[in-house]
Amino acid sequence: MWLKTFWVYLVLFLLAGCTSGRKTATLDDLYTREVRFPDGAIYRAEVATKPYDMTRGLMFRESLAADRGMLFIYGSVGEGYKVWTYNNRFPVDAIWLDQNRLITEIVPAIAPCKSESANGCPFFGGSTRSLYVLELNAGVAAKHNLKPGDRLSF
């Protein structure tokens, strides 16, 4: 019996040592990703990979924190990953990136769609081969001088 207790305490002791000096993970860490711009600025982006989350995007939110965004990760590289702003409450910059995380297209300051019907809202971008789309508050792309060919890290 004492041997079993010894092993339990040993494992607990070793596990406790594994976390020393490390930040405790939060739900924010689980559902977001740090995005670093070429100028060193860091934004935290919510990650959307499921069709429902991608369709909903930033709908129904009153605002987005100044250092936040949403990163859409598609299953494969392709064209036609368009953005719309149905039920968005604020304008966004949309940035398309390829599999190497190079910017391929930017559509700045996309205004919220005022149509009562989703069918009345236009789509934007998606004319280049991409794997990711990053949505940020309008003006962020210009503030950080982002342009096609720049590499983002995430």
mmCIF file of N, CA, C and O in Angstrom, residues 37-116:
data_model
loop_
_atom_site.group_PDB
_atom_site.id
_atom_site.type_symbol
_atom_site.label_atom_id
_atom_site.label_comp_id
_atom_site.label_asym_id
_atom_site.label_seq_id
_atom_site.Cartn_x
_atom_site.Cartn_y
_atom_site.Cartn_z
ATOM 1 N N PHE A 37 1.957 41.382 -36.692
ATOM 2 C CA PHE A 37 2.121 42.108 -37.943
ATOM 3 C C PHE A 37 3.605 42.364 -38.195
ATOM 4 O O PHE A 37 4.414 42.301 -37.271
ATOM 5 N N PRO A 38 3.970 42.708 -39.437
ATOM 6 C CA PRO A 38 5.384 42.979 -39.753
ATOM 7 C C PRO A 38 5.991 44.093 -38.900
ATOM 8 O O PRO A 38 7.188 44.071 -38.632
ATOM 9 N N ASP A 39 5.173 45.060 -38.448
ATOM 10 C CA ASP A 39 5.712 46.146 -37.625
ATOM 11 C C ASP A 39 5.835 45.763 -36.152
ATOM 12 O O ASP A 39 6.206 46.586 -35.322
ATOM 13 N N GLY A 40 5.510 44.507 -35.806
ATOM 14 C CA GLY A 40 5.636 44.034 -34.430
ATOM 15 C C GLY A 40 4.360 44.110 -33.618
ATOM 16 O O GLY A 40 4.301 43.579 -32.510
ATOM 17 N N ALA A 41 3.343 44.779 -34.134
ATOM 18 C CA ALA A 41 2.069 44.870 -33.412
ATOM 19 C C ALA A 41 1.456 43.480 -33.263
ATOM 20 O O ALA A 41 1.579 42.634 -34.160
ATOM 21 N N ILE A 42 0.822 43.253 -32.133
ATOM 22 C CA ILE A 42 0.189 41.965 -31.863
ATOM 23 C C ILE A 42 -1.296 42.173 -31.618
ATOM 24 O O ILE A 42 -1.697 43.015 -30.808
ATOM 25 N N TYR A 43 -2.089 41.403 -32.336
ATOM 26 C CA TYR A 43 -3.542 41.383 -32.163
ATOM 27 C C TYR A 43 -3.934 39.976 -31.747
ATOM 28 O O TYR A 43 -3.250 39.016 -32.074
ATOM 29 N N ARG A 44 -5.035 39.848 -31.024
ATOM 30 C CA ARG A 44 -5.537 38.529 -30.632
ATOM 31 C C ARG A 44 -6.800 38.300 -31.431
ATOM 32 O O ARG A 44 -7.705 39.107 -31.416
ATOM 33 N N ALA A 45 -6.833 37.188 -32.173
ATOM 34 C CA ALA A 45 -7.954 36.892 -33.061
ATOM 35 C C ALA A 45 -8.692 35.633 -32.616
ATOM 36 O O ALA A 45 -8.067 34.614 -32.350
ATOM 37 N N GLU A 46 -10.013 35.736 -32.543
ATOM 38 C CA GLU A 46 -10.838 34.556 -32.325
ATOM 39 C C GLU A 46 -10.709 33.678 -33.560
ATOM 40 O O GLU A 46 -10.640 34.182 -34.676
ATOM 41 N N VAL A 47 -10.690 32.382 -33.372
ATOM 42 C CA VAL A 47 -10.515 31.454 -34.480
ATOM 43 C C VAL A 47 -11.863 30.843 -34.850
ATOM 44 O O VAL A 47 -12.583 30.352 -33.983
ATOM 45 N N ALA A 48 -12.191 30.899 -36.139
ATOM 46 C CA ALA A 48 -13.411 30.273 -36.664
ATOM 47 C C ALA A 48 -13.012 29.231 -37.699
ATOM 48 O O ALA A 48 -12.336 29.555 -38.674
ATOM 49 N N THR A 49 -13.418 27.983 -37.460
ATOM 50 C CA THR A 49 -13.105 26.903 -38.396
ATOM 51 C C THR A 49 -14.348 26.125 -38.819
ATOM 52 O O THR A 49 -14.319 25.446 -39.835
ATOM 53 N N LYS A 50 -15.404 26.226 -38.037
ATOM 54 C CA LYS A 50 -16.633 25.484 -38.336
ATOM 55 C C LYS A 50 -17.567 26.347 -39.171
ATOM 56 O O LYS A 50 -17.624 27.569 -38.988
ATOM 57 N N PRO A 51 -18.316 25.738 -40.101
ATOM 58 C CA PRO A 51 -19.197 26.513 -40.988
ATOM 59 C C PRO A 51 -20.130 27.476 -40.250
ATOM 60 O O PRO A 51 -20.280 28.625 -40.657
ATOM 61 N N TYR A 52 -20.726 27.034 -39.162
ATOM 62 C CA TYR A 52 -21.646 27.916 -38.423
ATOM 63 C C TYR A 52 -20.904 29.141 -37.892
ATOM 64 O O TYR A 52 -21.373 30.273 -38.040
ATOM 65 N N ASP A 53 -19.748 28.928 -37.277
ATOM 66 C CA ASP A 53 -18.974 30.038 -36.727
ATOM 67 C C ASP A 53 -18.487 30.974 -37.824
ATOM 68 O O ASP A 53 -18.440 32.185 -37.640
ATOM 69 N N MET A 54 -18.140 30.406 -38.980
ATOM 70 C CA MET A 54 -17.667 31.224 -40.090
ATOM 71 C C MET A 54 -18.798 32.062 -40.677
ATOM 72 O O MET A 54 -18.592 33.213 -41.056
ATOM 73 N N THR A 55 -19.982 31.496 -40.745
ATOM 74 C CA THR A 55 -21.134 32.247 -41.267
ATOM 75 C C THR A 55 -21.518 33.364 -40.307
ATOM 76 O O THR A 55 -21.798 34.471 -40.720
ATOM 77 N N ARG A 56 -21.517 33.062 -39.029
ATOM 78 C CA ARG A 56 -21.897 34.055 -38.023
ATOM 79 C C ARG A 56 -20.845 35.153 -37.904
ATOM 80 O O ARG A 56 -21.170 36.323 -37.780
ATOM 81 N N GLY A 57 -19.581 34.784 -37.926
ATOM 82 C CA GLY A 57 -18.506 35.774 -37.870
ATOM 83 C C GLY A 57 -18.678 36.776 -36.747
ATOM 84 O O GLY A 57 -18.829 36.398 -35.585
ATOM 85 N N LEU A 58 -18.688 38.044 -37.081
ATOM 86 C CA LEU A 58 -18.802 39.120 -36.100
ATOM 87 C C LEU A 58 -20.225 39.665 -35.990
ATOM 88 O O LEU A 58 -20.440 40.747 -35.436
ATOM 89 N N MET A 59 -21.201 38.919 -36.478
ATOM 90 C CA MET A 59 -22.600 39.366 -36.421
ATOM 91 C C MET A 59 -23.035 39.662 -34.986
ATOM 92 O O MET A 59 -22.602 38.995 -34.051
ATOM 93 N N PHE A 60 -23.897 40.635 -34.853
ATOM 94 C CA PHE A 60 -24.610 40.973 -33.619
ATOM 95 C C PHE A 60 -23.733 41.561 -32.520
ATOM 96 O O PHE A 60 -24.218 41.837 -31.441
ATOM 97 N N ARG A 61 -22.482 41.761 -32.772
ATOM 98 C CA ARG A 61 -21.616 42.374 -31.763
ATOM 99 C C ARG A 61 -21.666 43.890 -31.918
ATOM 100 O O ARG A 61 -21.671 44.413 -33.015
ATOM 101 N N GLU A 62 -21.660 44.554 -30.799
ATOM 102 C CA GLU A 62 -21.703 46.021 -30.831
ATOM 103 C C GLU A 62 -20.349 46.626 -31.184
ATOM 104 O O GLU A 62 -20.281 47.718 -31.732
ATOM 105 N N SER A 63 -19.281 45.912 -30.862
ATOM 106 C CA SER A 63 -17.941 46.430 -31.135
ATOM 107 C C SER A 63 -16.931 45.289 -31.049
ATOM 108 O O SER A 63 -17.274 44.167 -30.704
ATOM 109 N N LEU A 64 -15.716 45.645 -31.358
ATOM 110 C CA LEU A 64 -14.588 44.719 -31.274
ATOM 111 C C LEU A 64 -13.478 45.487 -30.577
ATOM 112 O O LEU A 64 -13.191 46.629 -30.950
ATOM 113 N N ALA A 65 -12.881 44.906 -29.552
ATOM 114 C CA ALA A 65 -11.786 45.587 -28.848
ATOM 115 C C ALA A 65 -10.716 46.011 -29.854
ATOM 116 O O ALA A 65 -10.520 45.362 -30.884
ATOM 117 N N ALA A 66 -10.026 47.089 -29.532
ATOM 118 C CA ALA A 66 -9.056 47.684 -30.463
ATOM 119 C C ALA A 66 -7.966 46.708 -30.892
ATOM 120 O O ALA A 66 -7.463 46.801 -32.013
ATOM 121 N N ASP A 67 -7.598 45.774 -30.036
ATOM 122 C CA ASP A 67 -6.506 44.842 -30.349
ATOM 123 C C ASP A 67 -7.015 43.442 -30.656
ATOM 124 O O ASP A 67 -6.296 42.468 -30.491
ATOM 125 N N ARG A 68 -8.235 43.344 -31.153
ATOM 126 C CA ARG A 68 -8.858 42.040 -31.417
ATOM 127 C C ARG A 68 -9.262 41.909 -32.868
ATOM 128 O O ARG A 68 -9.373 42.876 -33.608
ATOM 129 N N GLY A 69 -9.529 40.649 -33.270
ATOM 130 C CA GLY A 69 -9.990 40.358 -34.614
ATOM 131 C C GLY A 69 -10.604 38.973 -34.656
ATOM 132 O O GLY A 69 -10.778 38.323 -33.628
ATOM 133 N N MET A 70 -10.933 38.525 -35.862
ATOM 134 C CA MET A 70 -11.438 37.171 -36.061
ATOM 135 C C MET A 70 -10.680 36.568 -37.234
ATOM 136 O O MET A 70 -10.565 37.177 -38.297
ATOM 137 N N LEU A 71 -10.163 35.364 -37.009
ATOM 138 C CA LEU A 71 -9.390 34.653 -38.021
ATOM 139 C C LEU A 71 -10.191 33.455 -38.504
ATOM 140 O O LEU A 71 -10.506 32.561 -37.721
ATOM 141 N N PHE A 72 -10.533 33.464 -39.784
ATOM 142 C CA PHE A 72 -11.261 32.363 -40.407
ATOM 143 C C PHE A 72 -10.226 31.441 -41.041
ATOM 144 O O PHE A 72 -9.421 31.885 -41.856
ATOM 145 N N ILE A 73 -10.244 30.172 -40.654
ATOM 146 C CA ILE A 73 -9.293 29.204 -41.193
ATOM 147 C C ILE A 73 -10.088 28.190 -42.017
ATOM 148 O O ILE A 73 -10.900 27.440 -41.479
ATOM 149 N N TYR A 74 -9.846 28.189 -43.324
ATOM 150 C CA TYR A 74 -10.556 27.292 -44.229
ATOM 151 C C TYR A 74 -9.811 25.964 -44.343
ATOM 152 O O TYR A 74 -8.622 25.892 -44.067
ATOM 153 N N GLY A 75 -10.490 24.944 -44.758
ATOM 154 C CA GLY A 75 -9.902 23.608 -44.819
ATOM 155 C C GLY A 75 -8.906 23.408 -45.935
ATOM 156 O O GLY A 75 -8.077 22.502 -45.876
ATOM 157 N N SER A 76 -8.958 24.238 -46.963
ATOM 158 C CA SER A 76 -8.034 24.096 -48.084
ATOM 159 C C SER A 76 -7.862 25.438 -48.778
ATOM 160 O O SER A 76 -8.696 26.330 -48.662
ATOM 161 N N VAL A 77 -6.769 25.562 -49.495
ATOM 162 C CA VAL A 77 -6.493 26.782 -50.248
ATOM 163 C C VAL A 77 -7.488 26.868 -51.406
ATOM 164 O O VAL A 77 -7.742 25.878 -52.088
ATOM 165 N N GLY A 78 -8.050 28.039 -51.615
ATOM 166 C CA GLY A 78 -8.988 28.204 -52.714
ATOM 167 C C GLY A 78 -9.351 29.657 -52.937
ATOM 168 O O GLY A 78 -8.904 30.548 -52.215
ATOM 169 N N GLU A 79 -10.167 29.878 -53.946
ATOM 170 C CA GLU A 79 -10.707 31.211 -54.230
ATOM 171 C C GLU A 79 -12.163 31.231 -53.811
ATOM 172 O O GLU A 79 -12.802 30.198 -53.672
ATOM 173 N N GLY A 80 -12.684 32.414 -53.625
ATOM 174 C CA GLY A 80 -14.105 32.540 -53.336
ATOM 175 C C GLY A 80 -14.452 32.599 -51.863
ATOM 176 O O GLY A 80 -15.622 32.526 -51.505
ATOM 177 N N TYR A 81 -13.459 32.736 -50.992
ATOM 178 C CA TYR A 81 -13.749 32.903 -49.568
ATOM 179 C C TYR A 81 -14.108 34.365 -49.342
ATOM 180 O O TYR A 81 -13.284 35.188 -49.007
ATOM 181 N N LYS A 82 -15.359 34.662 -49.575
ATOM 182 C CA LYS A 82 -15.835 36.040 -49.541
ATOM 183 C C LYS A 82 -16.286 36.442 -48.143
ATOM 184 O O LYS A 82 -16.576 35.601 -47.303
ATOM 185 N N VAL A 83 -16.364 37.756 -47.926
ATOM 186 C CA VAL A 83 -16.787 38.336 -46.659
ATOM 187 C C VAL A 83 -18.085 39.093 -46.895
ATOM 188 O O VAL A 83 -18.274 39.704 -47.938
ATOM 189 N N TRP A 84 -18.972 39.038 -45.912
ATOM 190 C CA TRP A 84 -20.171 39.875 -45.944
ATOM 191 C C TRP A 84 -20.360 40.462 -44.563
ATOM 192 O O TRP A 84 -19.762 39.993 -43.584
ATOM 193 N N THR A 85 -21.158 41.495 -44.458
ATOM 194 C CA THR A 85 -21.330 42.172 -43.177
ATOM 195 C C THR A 85 -22.798 42.230 -42.756
ATOM 196 O O THR A 85 -23.224 43.172 -42.101
ATOM 197 N N TYR A 86 -23.535 41.205 -43.107
ATOM 198 C CA TYR A 86 -24.930 41.109 -42.681
ATOM 199 C C TYR A 86 -24.983 41.038 -41.149
ATOM 200 O O TYR A 86 -24.276 40.256 -40.531
ATOM 201 N N ASN A 87 -25.773 41.883 -40.566
ATOM 202 C CA ASN A 87 -25.951 41.981 -39.110
ATOM 203 C C ASN A 87 -24.683 42.383 -38.359
ATOM 204 O O ASN A 87 -24.601 42.209 -37.154
ATOM 205 N N ASN A 88 -23.688 42.917 -39.071
ATOM 206 C CA ASN A 88 -22.541 43.517 -38.384
ATOM 207 C C ASN A 88 -22.948 44.901 -37.934
ATOM 208 O O ASN A 88 -23.757 45.565 -38.583
ATOM 209 N N ARG A 89 -22.364 45.352 -36.855
ATOM 210 C CA ARG A 89 -22.707 46.663 -36.297
ATOM 211 C C ARG A 89 -21.586 47.693 -36.481
ATOM 212 O O ARG A 89 -21.741 48.843 -36.107
ATOM 213 N N PHE A 90 -20.445 47.269 -37.034
ATOM 214 C CA PHE A 90 -19.301 48.170 -37.182
ATOM 215 C C PHE A 90 -18.514 47.768 -38.431
ATOM 216 O O PHE A 90 -18.563 46.614 -38.858
ATOM 217 N N PRO A 91 -17.796 48.723 -39.034
ATOM 218 C CA PRO A 91 -17.018 48.412 -40.245
ATOM 219 C C PRO A 91 -15.765 47.614 -39.924
ATOM 220 O O PRO A 91 -15.206 47.704 -38.818
ATOM 221 N N VAL A 92 -15.322 46.805 -40.896
ATOM 222 C CA VAL A 92 -14.138 45.951 -40.711
ATOM 223 C C VAL A 92 -13.201 46.053 -41.911
ATOM 224 O O VAL A 92 -13.623 46.362 -43.018
ATOM 225 N N ASP A 93 -11.940 45.781 -41.643
ATOM 226 C CA ASP A 93 -10.956 45.518 -42.686
ATOM 227 C C ASP A 93 -10.912 44.002 -42.844
ATOM 228 O O ASP A 93 -10.896 43.280 -41.836
ATOM 229 N N ALA A 94 -10.899 43.513 -44.065
ATOM 230 C CA ALA A 94 -10.777 42.072 -44.312
ATOM 231 C C ALA A 94 -9.468 41.835 -45.056
ATOM 232 O O ALA A 94 -9.159 42.523 -46.037
ATOM 233 N N ILE A 95 -8.710 40.853 -44.559
ATOM 234 C CA ILE A 95 -7.387 40.558 -45.099
ATOM 235 C C ILE A 95 -7.323 39.073 -45.435
ATOM 236 O O ILE A 95 -7.550 38.233 -44.561
ATOM 237 N N TRP A 96 -7.024 38.758 -46.700
ATOM 238 C CA TRP A 96 -6.885 37.365 -47.143
ATOM 239 C C TRP A 96 -5.409 36.992 -47.128
ATOM 240 O O TRP A 96 -4.555 37.790 -47.524
ATOM 241 N N LEU A 97 -5.130 35.757 -46.684
ATOM 242 C CA LEU A 97 -3.757 35.271 -46.608
ATOM 243 C C LEU A 97 -3.673 33.882 -47.222
ATOM 244 O O LEU A 97 -4.607 33.086 -47.107
ATOM 245 N N ASP A 98 -2.530 33.576 -47.840
ATOM 246 C CA ASP A 98 -2.337 32.258 -48.436
ATOM 247 C C ASP A 98 -1.790 31.276 -47.395
ATOM 248 O O ASP A 98 -1.659 31.617 -46.207
ATOM 249 N N GLN A 99 -1.446 30.084 -47.829
ATOM 250 C CA GLN A 99 -0.973 29.042 -46.918
ATOM 251 C C GLN A 99 0.355 29.401 -46.251
ATOM 252 O O GLN A 99 0.713 28.835 -45.220
ATOM 253 N N ASN A 100 1.080 30.358 -46.808
ATOM 254 C CA ASN A 100 2.333 30.824 -46.213
ATOM 255 C C ASN A 100 2.133 32.042 -45.320
ATOM 256 O O ASN A 100 3.094 32.651 -44.889
ATOM 257 N N ARG A 101 0.869 32.392 -45.129
ATOM 258 C CA ARG A 101 0.465 33.545 -44.303
ATOM 259 C C ARG A 101 0.907 34.870 -44.911
ATOM 260 O O ARG A 101 1.145 35.837 -44.196
ATOM 261 N N LEU A 102 1.017 34.878 -46.239
ATOM 262 C CA LEU A 102 1.291 36.116 -46.966
ATOM 263 C C LEU A 102 -0.029 36.752 -47.353
ATOM 264 O O LEU A 102 -0.946 36.068 -47.830
ATOM 265 N N ILE A 103 -0.117 38.061 -47.174
ATOM 266 C CA ILE A 103 -1.343 38.771 -47.541
ATOM 267 C C ILE A 103 -1.497 38.739 -49.056
ATOM 268 O O ILE A 103 -0.569 39.075 -49.792
ATOM 269 N N THR A 104 -2.679 38.318 -49.516
ATOM 270 C CA THR A 104 -2.947 38.274 -50.954
ATOM 271 C C THR A 104 -3.961 39.335 -51.381
ATOM 272 O O THR A 104 -4.004 39.689 -52.553
ATOM 273 N N GLU A 105 -4.742 39.814 -50.434
ATOM 274 C CA GLU A 105 -5.791 40.788 -50.772
ATOM 275 C C GLU A 105 -6.230 41.495 -49.496
ATOM 276 O O GLU A 105 -6.269 40.891 -48.425
ATOM 277 N N ILE A 106 -6.555 42.788 -49.627
ATOM 278 C CA ILE A 106 -7.106 43.566 -48.506
ATOM 279 C C ILE A 106 -8.298 44.358 -49.021
ATOM 280 O O ILE A 106 -8.205 45.022 -50.057
ATOM 281 N N VAL A 107 -9.407 44.287 -48.309
ATOM 282 C CA VAL A 107 -10.546 45.166 -48.576
ATOM 283 C C VAL A 107 -10.755 45.963 -47.291
ATOM 284 O O VAL A 107 -11.187 45.412 -46.273
ATOM 285 N N PRO A 108 -10.425 47.263 -47.336
ATOM 286 C CA PRO A 108 -10.523 48.072 -46.120
ATOM 287 C C PRO A 108 -11.925 48.623 -45.885
ATOM 288 O O PRO A 108 -12.707 48.817 -46.820
ATOM 289 N N ALA A 109 -12.218 48.866 -44.620
ATOM 290 C CA ALA A 109 -13.412 49.597 -44.182
ATOM 291 C C ALA A 109 -14.710 49.121 -44.845
ATOM 292 O O ALA A 109 -15.444 49.902 -45.425
ATOM 293 N N ILE A 110 -14.997 47.839 -44.730
ATOM 294 C CA ILE A 110 -16.257 47.309 -45.260
ATOM 295 C C ILE A 110 -17.364 47.708 -44.289
ATOM 296 O O ILE A 110 -17.343 47.325 -43.115
ATOM 297 N N ALA A 111 -18.311 48.470 -44.785
ATOM 298 C CA ALA A 111 -19.385 48.990 -43.939
ATOM 299 C C ALA A 111 -20.393 47.898 -43.594
ATOM 300 O O ALA A 111 -20.577 46.948 -44.364
ATOM 301 N N PRO A 112 -21.050 48.029 -42.441
ATOM 302 C CA PRO A 112 -22.113 47.076 -42.102
ATOM 303 C C PRO A 112 -23.224 47.129 -43.146
ATOM 304 O O PRO A 112 -23.549 48.194 -43.666
ATOM 305 N N CYS A 113 -23.801 45.995 -43.467
ATOM 306 C CA CYS A 113 -24.906 45.938 -44.411
ATOM 307 C C CYS A 113 -26.175 46.364 -43.686
ATOM 308 O O CYS A 113 -26.487 45.856 -42.610
ATOM 309 N N LYS A 114 -26.913 47.268 -44.274
ATOM 310 C CA LYS A 114 -28.133 47.789 -43.648
ATOM 311 C C LYS A 114 -29.387 47.061 -44.108
ATOM 312 O O LYS A 114 -30.480 47.366 -43.664
ATOM 313 N N SER A 115 -29.251 46.091 -44.975
ATOM 314 C CA SER A 115 -30.396 45.363 -45.504
ATOM 315 C C SER A 115 -31.057 44.527 -44.413
ATOM 316 O O SER A 115 -30.401 43.959 -43.547
ATOM 317 N N GLU A 116 -32.375 44.455 -44.462
ATOM 318 C CA GLU A 116 -33.139 43.600 -43.541
ATOM 319 C C GLU A 116 -32.991 42.126 -43.919
ATOM 320 O O GLU A 116 -33.248 41.247 -43.120
#
